[in-house]
Short mmCIF file of C-alpha atoms and ligand atoms in Angstrom, two decimals:
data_model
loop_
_atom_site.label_atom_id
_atom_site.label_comp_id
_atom_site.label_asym_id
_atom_site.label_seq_id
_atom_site.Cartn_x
_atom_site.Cartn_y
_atom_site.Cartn_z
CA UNK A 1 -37.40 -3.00 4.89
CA UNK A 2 -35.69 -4.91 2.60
CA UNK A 3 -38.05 -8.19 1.92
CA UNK A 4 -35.49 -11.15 1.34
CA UNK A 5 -35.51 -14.88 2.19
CA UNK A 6 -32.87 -13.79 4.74
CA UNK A 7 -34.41 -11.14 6.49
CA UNK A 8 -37.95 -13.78 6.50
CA UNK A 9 -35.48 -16.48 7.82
CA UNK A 10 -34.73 -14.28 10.61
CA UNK A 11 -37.32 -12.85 11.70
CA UNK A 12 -38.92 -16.33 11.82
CA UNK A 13 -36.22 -17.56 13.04
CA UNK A 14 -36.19 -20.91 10.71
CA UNK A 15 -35.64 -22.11 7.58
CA UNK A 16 -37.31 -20.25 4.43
CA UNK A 17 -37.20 -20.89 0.72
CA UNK A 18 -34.67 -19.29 -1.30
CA UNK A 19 -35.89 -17.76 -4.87
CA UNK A 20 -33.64 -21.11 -5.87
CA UNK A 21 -35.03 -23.61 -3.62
CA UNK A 22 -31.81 -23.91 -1.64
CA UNK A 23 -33.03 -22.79 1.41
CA UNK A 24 -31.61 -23.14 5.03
CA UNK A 25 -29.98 -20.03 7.15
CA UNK A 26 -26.74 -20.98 8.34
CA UNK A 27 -27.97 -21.16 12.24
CA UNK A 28 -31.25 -21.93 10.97
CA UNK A 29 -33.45 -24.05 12.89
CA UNK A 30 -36.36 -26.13 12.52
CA UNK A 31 -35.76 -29.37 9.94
CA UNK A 32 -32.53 -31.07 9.45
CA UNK A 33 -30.54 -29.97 6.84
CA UNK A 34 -29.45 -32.20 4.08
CA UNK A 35 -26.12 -32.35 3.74
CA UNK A 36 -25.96 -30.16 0.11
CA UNK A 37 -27.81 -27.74 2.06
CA UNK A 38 -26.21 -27.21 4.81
CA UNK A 39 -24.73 -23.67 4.75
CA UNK A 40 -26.98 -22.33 1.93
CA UNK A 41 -29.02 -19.32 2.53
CA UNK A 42 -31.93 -17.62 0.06
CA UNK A 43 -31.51 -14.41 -1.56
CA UNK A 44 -30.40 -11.43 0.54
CA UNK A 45 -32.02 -9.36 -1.93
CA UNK A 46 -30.41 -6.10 -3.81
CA UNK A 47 -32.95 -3.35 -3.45
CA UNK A 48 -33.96 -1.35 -0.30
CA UNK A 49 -32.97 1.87 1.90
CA UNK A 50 -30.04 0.32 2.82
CA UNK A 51 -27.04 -2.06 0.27
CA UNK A 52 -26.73 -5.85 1.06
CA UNK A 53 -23.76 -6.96 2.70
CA UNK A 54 -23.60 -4.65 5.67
CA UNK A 55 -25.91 -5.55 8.34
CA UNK A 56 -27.18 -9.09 7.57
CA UNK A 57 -25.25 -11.89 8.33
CA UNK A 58 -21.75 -12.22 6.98
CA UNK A 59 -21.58 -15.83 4.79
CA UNK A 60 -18.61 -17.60 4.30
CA UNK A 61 -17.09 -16.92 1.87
CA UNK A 62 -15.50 -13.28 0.36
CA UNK A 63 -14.32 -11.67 -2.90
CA UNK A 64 -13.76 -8.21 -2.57
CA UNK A 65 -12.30 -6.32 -5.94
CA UNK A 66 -11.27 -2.87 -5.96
CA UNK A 67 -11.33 -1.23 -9.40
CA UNK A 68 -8.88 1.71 -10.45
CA UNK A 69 -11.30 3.50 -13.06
CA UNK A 70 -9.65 4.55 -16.52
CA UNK A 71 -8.53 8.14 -17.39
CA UNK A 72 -11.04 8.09 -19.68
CA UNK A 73 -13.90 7.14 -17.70
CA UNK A 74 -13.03 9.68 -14.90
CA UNK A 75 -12.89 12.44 -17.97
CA UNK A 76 -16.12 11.57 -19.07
CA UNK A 77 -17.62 11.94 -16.10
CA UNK A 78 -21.06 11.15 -14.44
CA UNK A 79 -22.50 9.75 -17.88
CA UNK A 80 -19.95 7.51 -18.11
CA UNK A 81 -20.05 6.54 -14.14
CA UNK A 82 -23.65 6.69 -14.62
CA UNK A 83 -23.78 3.54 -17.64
CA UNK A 84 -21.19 1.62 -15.55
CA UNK A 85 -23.19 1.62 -12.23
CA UNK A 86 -26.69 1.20 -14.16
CA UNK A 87 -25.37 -2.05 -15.62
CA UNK A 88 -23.56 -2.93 -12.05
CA UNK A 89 -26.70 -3.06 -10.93
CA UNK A 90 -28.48 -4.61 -13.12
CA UNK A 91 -26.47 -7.61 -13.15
CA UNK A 92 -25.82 -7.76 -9.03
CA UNK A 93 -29.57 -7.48 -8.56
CA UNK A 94 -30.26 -10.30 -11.19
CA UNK A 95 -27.79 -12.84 -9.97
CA UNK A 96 -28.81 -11.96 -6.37
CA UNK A 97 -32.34 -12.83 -6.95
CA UNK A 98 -30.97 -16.44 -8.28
CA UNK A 99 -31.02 -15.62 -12.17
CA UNK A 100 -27.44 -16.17 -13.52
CA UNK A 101 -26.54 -13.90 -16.62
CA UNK A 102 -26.56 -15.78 -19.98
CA UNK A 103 -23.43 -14.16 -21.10
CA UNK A 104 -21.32 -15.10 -18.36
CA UNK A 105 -21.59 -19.03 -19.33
CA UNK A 106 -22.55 -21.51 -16.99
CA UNK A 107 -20.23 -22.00 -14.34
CA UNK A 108 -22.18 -20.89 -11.35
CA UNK A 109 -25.22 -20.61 -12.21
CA UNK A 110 -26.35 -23.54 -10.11
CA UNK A 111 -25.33 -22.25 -7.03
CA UNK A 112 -27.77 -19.24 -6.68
CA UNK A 113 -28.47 -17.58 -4.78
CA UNK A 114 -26.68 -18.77 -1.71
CA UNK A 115 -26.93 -16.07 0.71
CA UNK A 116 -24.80 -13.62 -2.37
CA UNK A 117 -24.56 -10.24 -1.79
CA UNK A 118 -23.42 -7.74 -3.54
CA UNK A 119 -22.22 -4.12 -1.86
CA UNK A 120 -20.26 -1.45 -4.02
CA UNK A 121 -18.15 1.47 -3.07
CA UNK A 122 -16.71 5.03 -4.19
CA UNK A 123 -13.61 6.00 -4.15
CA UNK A 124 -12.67 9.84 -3.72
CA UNK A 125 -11.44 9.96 -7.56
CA UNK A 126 -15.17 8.68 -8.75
CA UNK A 127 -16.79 11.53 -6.67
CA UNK A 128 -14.68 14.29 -7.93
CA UNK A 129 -15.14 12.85 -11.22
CA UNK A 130 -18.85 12.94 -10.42
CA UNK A 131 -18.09 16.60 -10.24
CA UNK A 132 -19.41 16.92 -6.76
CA UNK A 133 -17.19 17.95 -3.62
CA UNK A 134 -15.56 14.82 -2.16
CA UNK A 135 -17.66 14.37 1.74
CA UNK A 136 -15.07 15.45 4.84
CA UNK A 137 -15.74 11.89 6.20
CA UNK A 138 -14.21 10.40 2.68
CA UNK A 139 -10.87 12.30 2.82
CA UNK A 140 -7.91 9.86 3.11
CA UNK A 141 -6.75 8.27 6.54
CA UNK A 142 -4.08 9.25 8.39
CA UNK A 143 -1.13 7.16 8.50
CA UNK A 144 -0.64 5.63 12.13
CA UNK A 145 3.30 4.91 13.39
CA UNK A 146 2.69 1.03 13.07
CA UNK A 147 1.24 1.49 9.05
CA UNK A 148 3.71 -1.28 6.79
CA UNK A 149 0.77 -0.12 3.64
CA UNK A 150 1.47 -1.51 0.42
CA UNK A 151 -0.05 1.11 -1.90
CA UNK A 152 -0.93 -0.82 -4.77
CA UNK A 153 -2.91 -2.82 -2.61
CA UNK A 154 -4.59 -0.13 -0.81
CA UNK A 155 -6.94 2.38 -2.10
CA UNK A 156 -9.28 2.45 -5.23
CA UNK A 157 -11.97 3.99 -6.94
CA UNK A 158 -14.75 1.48 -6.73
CA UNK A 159 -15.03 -1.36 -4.67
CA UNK A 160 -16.89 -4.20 -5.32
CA UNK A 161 -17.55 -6.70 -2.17
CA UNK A 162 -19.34 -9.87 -3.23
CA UNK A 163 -20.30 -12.37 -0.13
CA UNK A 164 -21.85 -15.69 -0.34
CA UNK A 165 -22.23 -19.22 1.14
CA UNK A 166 -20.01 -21.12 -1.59
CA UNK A 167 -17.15 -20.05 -2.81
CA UNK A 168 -17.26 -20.70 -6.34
CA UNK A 169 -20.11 -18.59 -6.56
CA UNK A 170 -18.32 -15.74 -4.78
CA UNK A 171 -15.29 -16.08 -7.35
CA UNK A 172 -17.61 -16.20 -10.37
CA UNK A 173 -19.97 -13.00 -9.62
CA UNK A 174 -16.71 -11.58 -9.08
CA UNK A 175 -15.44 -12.26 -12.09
CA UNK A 176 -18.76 -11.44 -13.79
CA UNK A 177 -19.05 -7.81 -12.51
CA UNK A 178 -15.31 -7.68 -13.53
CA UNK A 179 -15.84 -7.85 -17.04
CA UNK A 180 -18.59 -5.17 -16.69
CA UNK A 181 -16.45 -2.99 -15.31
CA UNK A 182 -14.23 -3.67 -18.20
CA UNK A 183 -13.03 -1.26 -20.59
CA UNK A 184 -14.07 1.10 -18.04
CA UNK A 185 -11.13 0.48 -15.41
CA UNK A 186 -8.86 -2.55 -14.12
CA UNK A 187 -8.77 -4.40 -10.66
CA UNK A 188 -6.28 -3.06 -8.52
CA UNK A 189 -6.30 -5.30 -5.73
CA UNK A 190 -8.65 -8.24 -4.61
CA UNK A 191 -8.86 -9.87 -1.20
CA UNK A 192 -10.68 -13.67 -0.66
CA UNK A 193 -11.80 -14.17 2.99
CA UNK A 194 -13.48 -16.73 4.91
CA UNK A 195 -15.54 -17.53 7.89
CA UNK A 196 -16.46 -20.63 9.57
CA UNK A 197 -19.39 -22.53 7.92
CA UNK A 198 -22.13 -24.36 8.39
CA UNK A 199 -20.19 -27.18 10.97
CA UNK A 200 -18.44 -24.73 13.35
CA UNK A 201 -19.47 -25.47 16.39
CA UNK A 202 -21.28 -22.68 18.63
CA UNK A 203 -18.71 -21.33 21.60
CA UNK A 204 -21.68 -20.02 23.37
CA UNK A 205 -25.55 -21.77 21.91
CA UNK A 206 -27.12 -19.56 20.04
CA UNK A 207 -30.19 -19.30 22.79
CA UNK A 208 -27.58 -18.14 25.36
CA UNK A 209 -27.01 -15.19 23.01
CA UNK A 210 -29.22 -11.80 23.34
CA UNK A 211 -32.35 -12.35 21.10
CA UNK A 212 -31.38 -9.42 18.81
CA UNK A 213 -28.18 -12.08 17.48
CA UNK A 214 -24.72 -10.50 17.76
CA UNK A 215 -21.29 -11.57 15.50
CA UNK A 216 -19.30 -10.29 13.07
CA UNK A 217 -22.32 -10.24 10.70
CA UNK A 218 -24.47 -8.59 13.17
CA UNK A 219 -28.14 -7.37 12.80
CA UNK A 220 -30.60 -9.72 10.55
CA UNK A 221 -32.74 -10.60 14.02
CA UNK A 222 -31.70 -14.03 14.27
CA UNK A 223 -29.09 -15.37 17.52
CA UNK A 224 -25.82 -16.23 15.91
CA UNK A 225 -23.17 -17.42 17.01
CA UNK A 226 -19.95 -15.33 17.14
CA UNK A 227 -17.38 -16.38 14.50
CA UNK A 228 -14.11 -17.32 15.38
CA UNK A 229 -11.13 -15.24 13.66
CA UNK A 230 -7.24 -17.48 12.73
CA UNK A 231 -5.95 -16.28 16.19
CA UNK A 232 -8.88 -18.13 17.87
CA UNK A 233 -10.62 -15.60 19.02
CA UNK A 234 -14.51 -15.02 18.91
CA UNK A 235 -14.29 -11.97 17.03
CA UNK A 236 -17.63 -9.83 16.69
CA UNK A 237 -18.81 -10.02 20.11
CA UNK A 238 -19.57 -6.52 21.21
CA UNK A 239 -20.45 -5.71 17.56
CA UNK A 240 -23.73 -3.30 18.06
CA UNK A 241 -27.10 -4.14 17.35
CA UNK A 242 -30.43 -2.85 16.66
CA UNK A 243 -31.07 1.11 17.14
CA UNK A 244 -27.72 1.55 18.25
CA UNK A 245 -26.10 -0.24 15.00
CA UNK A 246 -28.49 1.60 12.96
CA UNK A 247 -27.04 4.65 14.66
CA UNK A 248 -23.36 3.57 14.11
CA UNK A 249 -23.83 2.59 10.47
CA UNK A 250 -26.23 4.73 8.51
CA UNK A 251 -25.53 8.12 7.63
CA UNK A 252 -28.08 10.98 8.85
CA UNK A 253 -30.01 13.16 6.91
CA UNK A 254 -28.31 15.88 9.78
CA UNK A 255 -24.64 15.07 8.43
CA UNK A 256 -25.59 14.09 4.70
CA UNK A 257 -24.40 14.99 2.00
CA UNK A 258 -27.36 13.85 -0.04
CA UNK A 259 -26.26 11.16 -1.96
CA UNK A 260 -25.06 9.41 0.96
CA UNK A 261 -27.75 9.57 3.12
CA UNK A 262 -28.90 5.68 4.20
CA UNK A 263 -25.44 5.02 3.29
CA UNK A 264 -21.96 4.45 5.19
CA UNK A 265 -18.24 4.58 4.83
CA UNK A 266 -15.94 1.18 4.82
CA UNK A 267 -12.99 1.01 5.99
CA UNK A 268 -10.92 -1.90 4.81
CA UNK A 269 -7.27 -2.91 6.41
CA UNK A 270 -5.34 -6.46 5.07
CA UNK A 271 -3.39 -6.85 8.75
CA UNK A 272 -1.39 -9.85 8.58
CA UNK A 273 -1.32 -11.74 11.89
CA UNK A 274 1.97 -13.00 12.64
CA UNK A 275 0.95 -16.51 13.55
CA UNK A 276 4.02 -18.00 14.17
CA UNK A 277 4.75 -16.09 17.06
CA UNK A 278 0.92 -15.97 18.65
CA UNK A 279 1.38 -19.55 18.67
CA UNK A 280 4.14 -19.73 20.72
CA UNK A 281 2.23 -17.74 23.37
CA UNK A 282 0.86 -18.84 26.16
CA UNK A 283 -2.76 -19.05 26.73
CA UNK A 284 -2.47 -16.23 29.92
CA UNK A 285 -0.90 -13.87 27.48
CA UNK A 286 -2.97 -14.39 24.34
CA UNK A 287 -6.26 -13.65 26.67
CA UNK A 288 -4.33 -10.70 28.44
CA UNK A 289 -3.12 -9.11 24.63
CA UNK A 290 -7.70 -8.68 24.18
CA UNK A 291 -8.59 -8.79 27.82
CA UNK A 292 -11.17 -11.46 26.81
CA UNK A 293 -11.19 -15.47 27.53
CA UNK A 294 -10.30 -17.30 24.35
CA UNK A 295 -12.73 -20.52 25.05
CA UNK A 296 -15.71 -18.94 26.13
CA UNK A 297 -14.81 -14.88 24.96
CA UNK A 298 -16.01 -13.76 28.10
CA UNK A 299 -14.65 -10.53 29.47
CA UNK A 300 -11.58 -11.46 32.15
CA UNK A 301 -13.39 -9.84 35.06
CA UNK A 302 -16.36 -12.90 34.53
CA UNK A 303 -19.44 -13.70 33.19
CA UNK A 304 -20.14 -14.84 29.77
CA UNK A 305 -18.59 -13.74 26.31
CA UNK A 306 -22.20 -11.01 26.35
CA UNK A 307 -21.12 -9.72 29.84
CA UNK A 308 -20.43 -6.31 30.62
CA UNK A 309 -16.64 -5.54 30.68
CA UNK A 310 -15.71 -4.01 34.36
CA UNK A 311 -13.01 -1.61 33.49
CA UNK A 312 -12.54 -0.58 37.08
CA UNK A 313 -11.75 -4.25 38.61
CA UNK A 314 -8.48 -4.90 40.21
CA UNK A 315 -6.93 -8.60 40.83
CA UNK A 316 -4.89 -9.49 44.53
CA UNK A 317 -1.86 -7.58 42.45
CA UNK A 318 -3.71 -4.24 42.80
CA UNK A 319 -3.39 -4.42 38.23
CA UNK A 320 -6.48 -4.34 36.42
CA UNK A 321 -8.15 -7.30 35.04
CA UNK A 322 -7.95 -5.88 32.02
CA UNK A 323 -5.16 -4.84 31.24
CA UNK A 324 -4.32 -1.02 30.45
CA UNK A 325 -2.96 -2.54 26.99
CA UNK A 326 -5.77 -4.77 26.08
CA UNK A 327 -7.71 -4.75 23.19
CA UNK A 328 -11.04 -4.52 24.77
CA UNK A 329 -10.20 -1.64 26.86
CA UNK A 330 -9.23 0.56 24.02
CA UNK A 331 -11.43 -0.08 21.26
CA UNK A 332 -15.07 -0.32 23.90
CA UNK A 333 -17.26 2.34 23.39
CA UNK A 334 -17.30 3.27 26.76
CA UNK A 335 -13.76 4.51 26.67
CA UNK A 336 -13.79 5.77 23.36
CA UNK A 337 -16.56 8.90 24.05
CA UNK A 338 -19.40 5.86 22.32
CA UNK A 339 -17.62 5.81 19.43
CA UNK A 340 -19.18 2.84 17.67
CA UNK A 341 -18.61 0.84 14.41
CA UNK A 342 -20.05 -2.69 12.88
CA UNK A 343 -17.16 -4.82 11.99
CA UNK A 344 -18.05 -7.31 9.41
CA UNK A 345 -14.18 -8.95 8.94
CA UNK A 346 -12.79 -12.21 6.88
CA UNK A 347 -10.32 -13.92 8.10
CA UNK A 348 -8.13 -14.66 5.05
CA UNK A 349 -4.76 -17.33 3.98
CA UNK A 350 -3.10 -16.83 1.05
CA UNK A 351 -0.84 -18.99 1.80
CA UNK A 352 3.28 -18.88 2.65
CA UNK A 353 5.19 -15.40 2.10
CA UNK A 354 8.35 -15.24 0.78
CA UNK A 355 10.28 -15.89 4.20
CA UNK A 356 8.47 -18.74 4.69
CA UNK A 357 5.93 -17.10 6.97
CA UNK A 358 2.24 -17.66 7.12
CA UNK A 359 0.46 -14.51 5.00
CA UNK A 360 -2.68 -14.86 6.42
CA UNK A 361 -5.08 -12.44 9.07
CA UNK A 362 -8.01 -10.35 9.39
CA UNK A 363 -9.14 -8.28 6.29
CA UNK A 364 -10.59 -5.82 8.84
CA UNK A 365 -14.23 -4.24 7.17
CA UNK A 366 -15.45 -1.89 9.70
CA UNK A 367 -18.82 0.19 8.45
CA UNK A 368 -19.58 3.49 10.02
CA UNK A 369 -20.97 7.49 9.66
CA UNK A 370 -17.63 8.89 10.09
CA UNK A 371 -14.40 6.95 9.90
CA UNK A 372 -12.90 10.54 11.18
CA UNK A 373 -14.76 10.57 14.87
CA UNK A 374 -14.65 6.34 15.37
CA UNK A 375 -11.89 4.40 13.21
CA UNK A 376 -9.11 7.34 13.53
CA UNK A 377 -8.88 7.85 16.86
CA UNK A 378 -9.59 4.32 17.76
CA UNK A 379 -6.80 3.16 15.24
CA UNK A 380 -4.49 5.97 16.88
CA UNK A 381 -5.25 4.07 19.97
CA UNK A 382 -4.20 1.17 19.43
CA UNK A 383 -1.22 1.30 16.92
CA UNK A 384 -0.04 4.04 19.94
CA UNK A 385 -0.21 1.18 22.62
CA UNK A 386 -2.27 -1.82 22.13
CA UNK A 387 -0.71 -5.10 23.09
CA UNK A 388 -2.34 -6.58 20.09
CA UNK A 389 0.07 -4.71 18.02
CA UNK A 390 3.23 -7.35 18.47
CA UNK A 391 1.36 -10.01 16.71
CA UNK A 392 0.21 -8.10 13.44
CA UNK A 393 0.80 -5.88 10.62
CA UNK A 394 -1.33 -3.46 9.03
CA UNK A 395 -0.74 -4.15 4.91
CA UNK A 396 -3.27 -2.26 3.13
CA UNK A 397 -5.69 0.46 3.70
CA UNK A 398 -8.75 1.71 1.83
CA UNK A 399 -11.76 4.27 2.54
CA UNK A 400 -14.94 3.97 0.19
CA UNK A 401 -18.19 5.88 0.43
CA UNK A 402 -21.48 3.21 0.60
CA UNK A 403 -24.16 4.94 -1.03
CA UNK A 404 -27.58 3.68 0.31
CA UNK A 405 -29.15 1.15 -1.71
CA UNK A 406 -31.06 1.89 -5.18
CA UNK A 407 -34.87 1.62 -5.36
CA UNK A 408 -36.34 -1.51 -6.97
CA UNK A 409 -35.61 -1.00 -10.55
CA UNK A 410 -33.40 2.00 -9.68
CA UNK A 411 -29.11 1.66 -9.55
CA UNK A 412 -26.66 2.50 -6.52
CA UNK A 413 -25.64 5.51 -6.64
CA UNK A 414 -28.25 6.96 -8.67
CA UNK A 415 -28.56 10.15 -6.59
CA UNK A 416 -24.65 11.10 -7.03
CA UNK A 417 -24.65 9.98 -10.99
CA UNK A 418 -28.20 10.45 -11.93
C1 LIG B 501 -13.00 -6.13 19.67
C2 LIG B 501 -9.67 -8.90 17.56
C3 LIG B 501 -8.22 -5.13 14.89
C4 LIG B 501 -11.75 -2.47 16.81
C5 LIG B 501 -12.19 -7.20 19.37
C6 LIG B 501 -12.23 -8.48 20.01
C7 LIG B 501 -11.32 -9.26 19.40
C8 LIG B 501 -10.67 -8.47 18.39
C9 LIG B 501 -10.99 -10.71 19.71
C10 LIG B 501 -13.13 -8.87 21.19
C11 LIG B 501 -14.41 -9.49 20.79
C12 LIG B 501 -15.34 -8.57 20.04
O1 LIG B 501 -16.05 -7.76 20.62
O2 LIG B 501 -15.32 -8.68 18.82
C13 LIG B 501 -9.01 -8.12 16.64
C14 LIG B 501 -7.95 -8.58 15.78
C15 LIG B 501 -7.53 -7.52 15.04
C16 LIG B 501 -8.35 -6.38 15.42
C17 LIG B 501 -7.43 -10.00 15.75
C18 LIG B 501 -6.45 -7.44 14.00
C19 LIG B 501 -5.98 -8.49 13.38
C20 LIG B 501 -9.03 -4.06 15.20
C21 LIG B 501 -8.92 -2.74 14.63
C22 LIG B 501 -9.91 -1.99 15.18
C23 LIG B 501 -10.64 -2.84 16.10
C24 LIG B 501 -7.89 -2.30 13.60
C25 LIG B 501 -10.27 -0.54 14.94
C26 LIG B 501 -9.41 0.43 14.76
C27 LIG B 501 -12.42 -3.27 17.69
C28 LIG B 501 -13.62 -2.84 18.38
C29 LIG B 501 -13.98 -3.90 19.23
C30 LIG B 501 -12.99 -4.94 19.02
C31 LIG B 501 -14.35 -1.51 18.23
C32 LIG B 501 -15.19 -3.97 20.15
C33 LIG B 501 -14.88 -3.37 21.48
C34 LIG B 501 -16.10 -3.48 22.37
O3 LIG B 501 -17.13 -2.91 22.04
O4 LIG B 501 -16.02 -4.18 23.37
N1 LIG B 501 -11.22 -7.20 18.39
N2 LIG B 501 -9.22 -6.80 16.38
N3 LIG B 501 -10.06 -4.08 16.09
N4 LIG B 501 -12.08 -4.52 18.09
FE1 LIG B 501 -10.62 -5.63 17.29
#
């Protein structure tokens, strides 16, 4: 288990100290935050089974780099891969635990340790060049009919995703491991993302929620409340929990291979929403397109946003509630065999696009054993006939292996490259 202020803050479901004395969960209870507090978290930690910045709860803010690795480095192989990831480490479990590195200057180093996390991925080109077969579940995604992919924002050879509660801090560590990485490779593409902080208001109180906690950063323990995403939906509802997340995320010692069991795959998508237009909907329509209410996110056949969907349920029209197009209905396990994934999304703005339209969305993170049996066919799904579709645009795609986390003292990815 990993042993962080985080994990502590859940399970006790208050306030804990942070290895930097800033201290308060997000949807921590118990004392009053001080303003400057508000929003900060402890240390997440960097060592255990499992890498940060999968299960515990997602913070605000979101840099996520992925590196194209040099010719060079790929030729040289796992001793080469081995150096980078050792030092990766070193420095992402350091500033994690609230000590800034000397070298870097002193820009952030106030701000630790703020809920950071830092998660890294492998590209296909990094196994290979580990000179070990590239896993089944790791081969590249399909394309789907609806795909507008921009390549050179899609794809990569390691990804580094760096979450925290402050987004100067998120920028910096970026930057930080950046210059580790170095001569080594180059950033290909980066993506910012945000979530709402500290005063977003709860659409259903956290003690309505089931005790095991549920949104888009699912899984520390605690009740949070579900996020909202820039189309103003709750987005992370039915995000799994518990024994049946654990079963959705982690690879199995059954499926392996090795140096990926305790880990999981990532896929990433940038989809644009095309804002413009979803706000010229009507509010019918908008809750029709998911199948869910957008005040409340409950299901449209009742209850409250944790009620169970009835699939079956017919209004005075004879139609079904939910719509044969919705959202809901074709992504829910229950129609999908129990195909399962954690999303852990950021909604993201960067600002106008060339035609004057909004370029902003969902960077869609989804974490799971096998993007082949549960983000393929699902995706299929819905870019074959999900009413969702009209209002986005899928703009990048990428696919990394997670390897589990590294021992204390150890590196991620030490089983592959050691
Ligand atoms: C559920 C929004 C893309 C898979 C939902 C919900 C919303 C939503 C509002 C209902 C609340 C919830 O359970 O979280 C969006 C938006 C998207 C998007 C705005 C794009 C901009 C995708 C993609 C996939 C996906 C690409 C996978 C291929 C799911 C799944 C659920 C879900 C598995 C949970 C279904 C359930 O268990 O009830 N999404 N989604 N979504 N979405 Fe999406």
């Amino acid at each position: 288990l990993r042993t962080s202020g985080l994990v502590a803050a859940a399970m006790t479901g208050g306030a804990v100290a942070g290895t930097a004395g800033v201290s308060l969960h997000r949807n921590g209870s118990g004392s009053a935050p001080s303003a400057a507090a508000a929003g900060y978290r402890g240390s997440v930690g960097f060592f255990g089974p499992h890498q940060a910045g999968i299960i515990d709860q997602a913070p605000a803010h979101l840099r996520f780099i992925a590196f194209d690795l040099g010719e060079s480095t790929l030729a040289e192989g796992r001793t080469a891969l081995a150096t980078l990831m050792r030092r990766l480490s070193q420095a992402a479990a350091q500033m994690t635990a609230g000590r800034w590195i000397p070298e870097q200057g002193s820009v952030a180093s106030g701000l630790l340790p703020a809920g950071l996390s830092v998660t890294f991925g492998f590209g296909p080109r990094l196994v290979r060049a580990a000179g070990v077969a590239v896993p089944p579940a790791l081969a590249p995604l399909p394309s789907f009919p609806t795909d507008e992919l921009v390549p050179s924002r899609s794809g990569g050879d390691l990804a580094v995703q760096v979450c925290a509660e402050d987004e100067l801090l998120a920028v910096s560590v970026a930057r930080a491991l950046g210059r580790i990485v170095g001569p080594a490779g180059r950033a290909r593409w980066t993506q910012n993302g945000f979530l709402p902080g500290a005063a977003a208001p709860p659409a259903s109180p956290p003690a309505a929620s089931p005790a095991t906690g549920t949104g888009t950063g699912a899984g520390t323990g605690t009740a949070t409340a579900t996020p909202r995403n820039l189309m103003g939906q709750l987005d992370g509802t039915d995000n799994p929990n518990g024994a049946r997340r654990d079963l959705a995320v982690w690879v199995g010692a059954d499926t392996g291979p090795d140096w990926m069991v305790g880990g999981s795959y990532l896929v990433c998508r940038r989809i644009r929403m095309l804002l413009d237009v979803w706000d010229r909907t009507s509010v019918p329509t908008k809750e029709a397109v998911i199948g869910r209410r957008l005040d409340s996110g409950a299901p449209l056949t009742g209850g409250s946003e944790h009620s169970t969907p009835s699939f079956s349920a017919s209004g005075a029209d004879g139609r079904p509630v939910i719509a044969a197009d919705a959202h809901l209905r074709l992504t829910h396990p229950a129609n999908n065999g129990g195909a399962t994934m954690l999303r852990r999304g950021y909604s993201y703005d960067d600002g106008l696009r060339g035609d004057g339209a909004p370029d902003a969305g969902l960077f869609f993170q989804a974490f799971q054993t096998d993007p082949r049996e549960v983000f393929v066919p699902i995706q299929r799904k819905l870019a074959a006939r999900d009413a969702l579709e009209r209002f986005i645009r899928h703009e990048s795609s990428a696919l990394f292996a997670v390897p589990p986390g590294a021992e204390e003292g150890g590196w991620v990815g030490q089983r592959l490259l050691g």
